[in-house]
XYZ file of C-alpha atoms in Angstrom:
406
model
C 0.000 0.000 0.000
C 1.586 3.335 -1.041
C 2.225 6.101 1.466
C 0.588 9.391 0.513
C 1.540 12.802 1.821
C -0.671 15.847 1.369
C 1.255 19.109 1.402
C -0.961 22.063 2.212
C 0.022 25.457 0.850
C -1.361 28.826 -0.184
C -3.538 28.606 -3.285
C -1.554 29.794 -6.288
C 1.984 28.668 -5.399
C 1.505 24.952 -6.095
C 4.049 24.992 -8.918
C 6.709 26.310 -6.553
C 5.798 23.536 -4.097
C 6.185 20.888 -6.817
C 9.594 22.279 -7.798
C 10.732 22.209 -4.184
C 9.464 18.633 -3.703
C 11.608 17.530 -6.669
C 14.636 19.126 -5.024
C 13.995 17.715 -1.565
C 13.135 14.172 -2.684
C 15.895 13.885 -5.295
C 16.963 10.233 -5.500
C 13.711 8.916 -3.984
C 11.124 7.516 -6.361
C 7.860 9.368 -5.963
C 4.861 10.718 -7.876
C 3.482 14.237 -7.476
C -0.099 15.305 -8.172
C -1.156 18.938 -8.264
C -4.529 19.845 -6.680
C -5.569 16.246 -5.848
C -9.308 15.566 -5.602
C -9.815 19.058 -7.057
C -8.366 20.715 -3.941
C -6.298 23.704 -5.069
C -4.500 24.238 -1.755
C -2.798 20.821 -1.788
C -0.071 18.861 -3.529
C -0.064 15.059 -3.148
C 3.182 13.086 -2.959
C 2.899 9.295 -3.347
C 5.645 6.834 -2.425
C 5.470 3.063 -2.718
C 5.534 1.912 0.878
C 3.389 0.278 3.515
C 0.954 3.133 4.002
C 2.763 4.258 7.140
C 5.284 7.038 7.649
C 8.538 6.866 5.729
C 10.892 8.660 8.087
C 13.410 9.674 5.439
C 10.715 11.235 3.239
C 9.092 13.048 6.155
C 12.468 14.320 7.369
C 13.219 15.771 3.939
C 9.732 17.256 3.521
C 10.058 18.975 6.891
C 12.794 21.173 5.423
C 10.406 22.619 2.811
C 9.623 26.330 2.968
C 6.768 26.655 0.457
C 4.194 24.678 2.473
C 2.137 24.979 5.642
C 1.693 21.360 6.697
C 2.667 17.762 5.917
C -0.288 15.417 6.230
C -0.190 11.633 6.048
C -3.271 11.061 3.903
C -5.846 8.477 5.022
C -8.852 9.240 2.840
C -11.486 11.745 1.829
C -15.246 11.873 1.393
C -17.905 14.273 0.202
C -19.290 16.604 2.834
C -22.682 15.135 3.787
C -25.562 17.175 2.378
C -27.652 17.111 5.527
C -28.869 19.656 8.066
C -26.008 18.865 10.473
C -22.916 17.739 8.491
C -20.565 17.426 11.524
C -22.999 15.059 13.252
C -23.241 12.959 10.098
C -19.422 12.800 9.979
C -19.569 11.357 13.477
C -21.994 8.681 12.298
C -19.777 7.804 9.331
C -16.354 7.813 10.977
C -17.317 5.838 14.101
C -17.904 2.772 11.928
C -14.980 0.321 11.658
C -15.330 -0.033 7.893
C -14.925 3.719 7.398
C -11.636 5.491 6.547
C -8.762 3.668 8.251
C -6.401 5.722 10.440
C -3.447 3.435 11.237
C -1.573 6.141 13.162
C -4.195 5.901 15.924
C -3.822 2.175 16.461
C -0.679 2.524 18.601
C -1.163 6.093 19.799
C -1.744 6.694 23.503
C -3.928 9.749 22.884
C -4.857 12.183 20.115
C -6.443 15.447 19.172
C -8.574 16.436 16.162
C -8.132 19.795 14.425
C -9.977 21.178 11.406
C -8.989 23.623 8.698
C -12.159 24.873 7.008
C -12.406 26.691 3.690
C -15.701 27.818 2.195
C -19.155 28.848 3.382
C -20.811 26.387 5.745
C -23.532 26.445 8.393
C -21.104 25.134 11.039
C -17.731 25.967 12.566
C -14.401 24.125 12.539
C -14.845 23.410 16.258
C -18.086 21.529 15.483
C -16.157 19.215 13.137
C -13.373 18.748 15.693
C -15.818 17.772 18.415
C -17.848 15.299 16.336
C -14.903 13.663 14.552
C -13.006 13.486 17.844
C -15.954 11.747 19.452
C -16.225 9.252 16.594
C -12.526 8.341 16.700
C -12.547 8.050 20.480
C -15.445 5.621 20.269
C -13.912 3.658 17.407
C -10.281 3.374 18.544
C -10.948 3.637 22.298
C -8.193 6.226 22.728
C -8.541 9.345 24.883
C -8.569 12.777 23.316
C -6.323 15.506 24.770
C -6.151 19.194 23.982
C -2.466 19.413 24.955
C 0.340 16.913 25.165
C -1.305 14.594 22.641
C 0.645 11.999 20.676
C -1.174 12.291 17.354
C -2.942 15.216 15.718
C -5.657 14.030 13.348
C -6.790 16.547 10.752
C -10.366 16.619 9.495
C -10.211 19.405 6.927
C -13.356 20.662 5.212
C -12.463 22.203 1.854
C -15.632 23.544 0.197
C -17.568 20.265 -0.122
C -14.789 17.737 0.519
C -13.637 16.313 3.859
C -10.018 15.136 4.063
C -8.850 12.869 6.903
C -5.128 12.784 7.653
C -2.475 12.794 10.372
C -0.363 15.918 10.838
C 3.337 15.011 10.771
C 5.076 18.396 10.703
C 7.369 17.842 13.673
C 7.512 16.545 17.219
C 5.165 19.315 18.392
C 2.670 18.042 15.792
C 0.416 21.070 15.395
C 2.975 23.817 14.654
C 2.730 24.901 11.011
C 5.979 24.803 9.060
C 5.242 28.291 7.735
C 5.221 29.711 11.283
C 8.989 29.625 11.538
C 9.943 33.215 12.345
C 9.917 34.232 15.987
C 9.029 37.861 15.415
C 9.656 40.583 17.957
C 7.518 42.919 15.830
C 4.398 41.991 13.862
C 2.417 44.334 11.621
C -1.357 44.181 11.314
C -0.943 42.372 7.979
C 2.236 40.303 7.648
C 3.151 38.323 4.548
C 3.169 34.577 5.128
C 6.721 33.167 5.034
C 5.820 30.433 2.521
C 4.487 33.074 0.093
C 7.624 35.165 0.649
C 9.717 32.094 -0.175
C 7.704 31.487 -3.357
C 8.374 35.085 -4.382
C 12.126 34.543 -3.935
C 11.927 31.528 -6.235
C 9.899 33.439 -8.808
C 12.421 36.295 -8.646
C 15.189 33.773 -9.413
C 17.122 34.877 -6.347
C 20.513 33.200 -5.974
C 23.168 33.164 -3.293
C 25.289 36.295 -3.274
C 22.531 38.600 -4.552
C 21.855 42.021 -3.064
C 18.108 42.206 -2.397
C 16.019 45.283 -1.674
C 12.549 45.390 -0.132
C 11.302 49.012 -0.357
C 8.166 48.217 1.699
C 9.935 46.074 4.264
C 7.181 45.946 6.901
C 8.207 43.331 9.461
C 11.018 42.066 7.228
C 9.570 38.660 6.293
C 10.949 38.641 2.731
C 14.468 39.547 3.841
C 14.366 37.037 6.708
C 13.402 34.289 4.268
C 16.159 35.280 1.858
C 18.822 35.409 4.555
C 17.803 32.051 6.041
C 17.836 30.299 2.654
C 20.950 31.924 1.172
C 23.972 32.333 3.482
C 25.696 34.966 1.322
C 22.812 37.291 0.568
C 22.736 40.889 1.779
C 19.302 42.338 2.465
C 18.301 45.994 2.320
C 15.003 47.148 3.787
C 13.241 50.493 3.479
C 9.902 51.740 4.779
C 8.115 55.060 5.260
C 6.994 53.861 8.675
C 9.537 54.486 11.404
C 7.858 51.781 13.494
C 8.282 49.263 10.673
C 11.982 50.094 10.278
C 12.546 49.752 14.024
C 10.475 46.549 14.135
C 12.171 44.891 11.156
C 15.543 45.637 12.752
C 14.340 43.948 15.944
C 13.187 40.912 13.958
C 16.561 40.672 12.225
C 18.281 40.776 15.623
C 15.918 38.106 16.991
C 16.811 35.868 14.021
C 20.541 36.578 14.501
C 20.675 37.969 10.959
C 21.111 41.693 11.600
C 24.756 41.566 10.442
C 23.530 40.772 6.915
C 20.793 43.391 6.711
C 20.444 47.151 6.777
C 17.285 49.191 7.199
C 16.453 52.755 6.170
C 13.549 55.070 6.978
C 12.604 56.506 3.601
C 10.410 56.724 0.504
C 10.219 53.927 -2.089
C 9.735 56.547 -4.813
C 13.146 58.089 -4.171
C 15.476 55.107 -3.828
C 18.362 57.063 -5.374
C 18.230 59.490 -2.431
C 18.767 56.668 0.049
C 21.115 54.386 -1.893
C 22.864 56.691 -4.359
C 24.421 54.776 -7.248
C 23.972 51.399 -5.534
C 22.483 48.805 -7.904
C 20.545 45.766 -6.668
C 20.223 42.303 -8.208
C 16.612 41.829 -7.131
C 13.817 43.923 -5.677
C 11.234 41.742 -3.933
C 8.415 43.421 -2.049
C 4.869 43.370 -0.765
C 3.484 46.617 -2.220
C 0.818 48.440 -0.148
C -2.620 47.092 -1.022
C -4.482 50.342 -0.405
C -7.144 48.688 1.723
C -7.179 51.503 4.283
C -7.266 54.425 1.841
C -9.279 52.744 -0.882
C -8.201 55.476 -3.306
C -7.075 53.989 -6.611
C -5.552 57.276 -7.778
C -3.225 57.377 -4.772
C -2.193 53.747 -5.314
C -1.511 54.391 -8.998
C 0.781 57.323 -8.184
C 2.559 55.328 -5.471
C 3.087 52.340 -7.764
C 4.133 54.545 -10.674
C 6.775 56.322 -8.613
C 8.018 53.095 -7.035
C 8.301 51.252 -10.343
C 10.196 54.162 -11.910
C 12.523 54.345 -8.904
C 13.020 50.550 -8.910
C 14.147 50.669 -12.549
C 16.917 53.074 -11.604
C 17.948 51.010 -8.564
C 18.232 47.656 -10.375
C 21.131 46.311 -12.347
C 20.485 45.754 -16.052
C 18.499 42.524 -16.309
C 17.565 42.743 -12.636
C 14.240 41.374 -11.407
C 11.342 43.149 -9.739
C 8.965 40.769 -7.961
C 6.012 42.299 -6.139
C 2.789 41.060 -4.618
C -0.050 43.514 -5.231
C -3.798 43.718 -4.893
C -4.025 46.194 -7.801
C -2.510 43.866 -10.384
C -4.106 45.482 -13.443
C -2.668 48.887 -12.559
C 0.742 47.354 -11.903
C 0.931 45.538 -15.240
C -0.297 48.631 -17.114
C 2.427 50.736 -15.489
C 5.151 48.172 -16.175
C 4.189 47.684 -19.828
C 3.323 51.311 -20.426
C 6.721 52.546 -19.278
C 8.510 50.464 -21.913
C 11.239 49.737 -19.363
C 10.221 46.235 -18.308
C 9.510 42.771 -19.655
C 6.665 41.240 -17.630
C 7.738 37.629 -17.093
C 4.841 36.169 -15.115
C 1.800 36.921 -12.992
C -0.130 34.579 -10.734
C -2.997 34.952 -8.277
C -2.455 33.661 -4.738
C -4.671 33.421 -1.690
C -3.163 35.115 1.335
C -4.324 37.492 4.015
C -7.939 36.673 3.173
C -7.476 38.311 -0.249
C -6.519 37.284 -3.780
C -3.508 39.419 -4.694
C -1.135 38.666 -7.563
C 2.595 38.053 -7.645
C 4.020 39.916 -10.642
C 7.557 39.382 -11.927
C 9.266 41.755 -14.373
C 12.797 42.120 -15.735
C 14.500 45.460 -16.257
C 15.257 46.104 -19.915
C 18.721 47.140 -21.011
C 17.650 50.652 -21.806
C 14.766 52.997 -21.208
C 13.010 52.304 -24.518
C 10.403 54.993 -24.023
C 12.988 57.751 -23.565
C 15.056 56.246 -26.361
C 12.076 56.338 -28.722
C 11.253 59.884 -27.632
C 14.810 60.955 -28.391
C 14.604 59.340 -31.827
C 11.264 61.017 -32.513
C 12.529 64.374 -31.294
C 15.702 64.097 -33.374
C 13.773 63.066 -36.487
C 11.197 65.809 -35.984
C 13.915 68.393 -35.353
C 15.719 67.351 -38.524
C 12.459 67.490 -40.473
C 11.768 70.992 -39.197
C 15.323 72.061 -39.988
C 15.015 70.726 -43.518
C 11.572 72.304 -43.896
C 12.800 75.673 -42.623
C 15.810 75.582 -44.919
C 13.631 74.645 -47.903
C 11.191 77.431 -47.042
C 14.000 79.947 -46.688
C 15.395 78.893 -50.065
C 11.959 79.247 -51.687
C 11.493 82.664 -50.094
C 14.922 83.768 -51.317
C 14.131 82.563 -54.826
C 10.853 84.413 -54.699
C 12.589 87.603 -53.599
C 15.136 87.302 -56.440
C 12.336 86.803 -58.973
C 10.481 89.852 -57.687
C 13.661 91.943 -57.845
C 14.376 90.819 -61.414
C 10.805 91.623 -62.457
C 11.074 95.043 -60.900
C 14.250 95.807 -62.838
C 12.650 94.669 -66.081
C 9.770 97.014 -65.424
């Protein structure tokens, strides 16, 4: 019986998860399925085994940065279409011929947790209580809220229920994406697994100089510094509290010696960094949720994109996550200074922003074209003026000759 591992992630970065799986499980025969059972927030890894945990595979998967959780898959079923779905799950899962959960057979105690996505007439706690009761009755094992040996997941994704065992680490329930011990947290902080996906999309490599002009709590730079030992991170923010907080987070992660932070404006990077050129600019642009004024966002993005072009090396990459993706792409393409490489929608922070990746062109094509047009037009006007002057002179000579003849 094959062992199957569900890797939960943020919707939209599945491809980055699949790429990372290939790297982590190199040399181990496995099969990867994207969005199994139609569930967009999962990637399924199958290995020919005995249906139980393969310690080597789990150990390697635990080093992944693009995922939230590793789940040993046991089975799934359609959400019962009844008045009380959690109660019906209890009736189904208490039966011995229902989905088998071998990890409970030798466990001393367990806990059930639920991750719910979609609109339902019940809460995650209702599922936890009913499924916990069913498994307690079926396996005759006590349930514990703390200090449990096994964490059983009963996830409800739209109209599908997935039963699995969480195998992240020895603490069981701690998400792999909750890896930064932050001294400072902003109201909205980018999830580390999304930040990591952005670094991959930006083609960041060891030794790069990376700038985040909206550094916030510093998540992107922390990810970069933890993954690449020779990267130098530069953070800038208009908020003095954010600059102070991101510094504190860098100190807490023992990475402050590889980062520098500046209080400043993303639209005037040259003022803060002079002639310094960066390999990559990776940032979570303001979403404009508080102001809600599209005109202000457009001006902010326009100024930042123009400033980023000047701060990047030729061929450098700008990777940003934005809620106003249409405006961003229009500005990038309209400037003539960038090649838009990719754009993908992700689910994070309860919203559906887009990660947009663009490469700096070798020259400012818009200004170059303007110079060509101006030069051509100037030459045309010069030629026209000269021709007109010559015609006028000829006309004057003709008039003078006619006058003499008269």
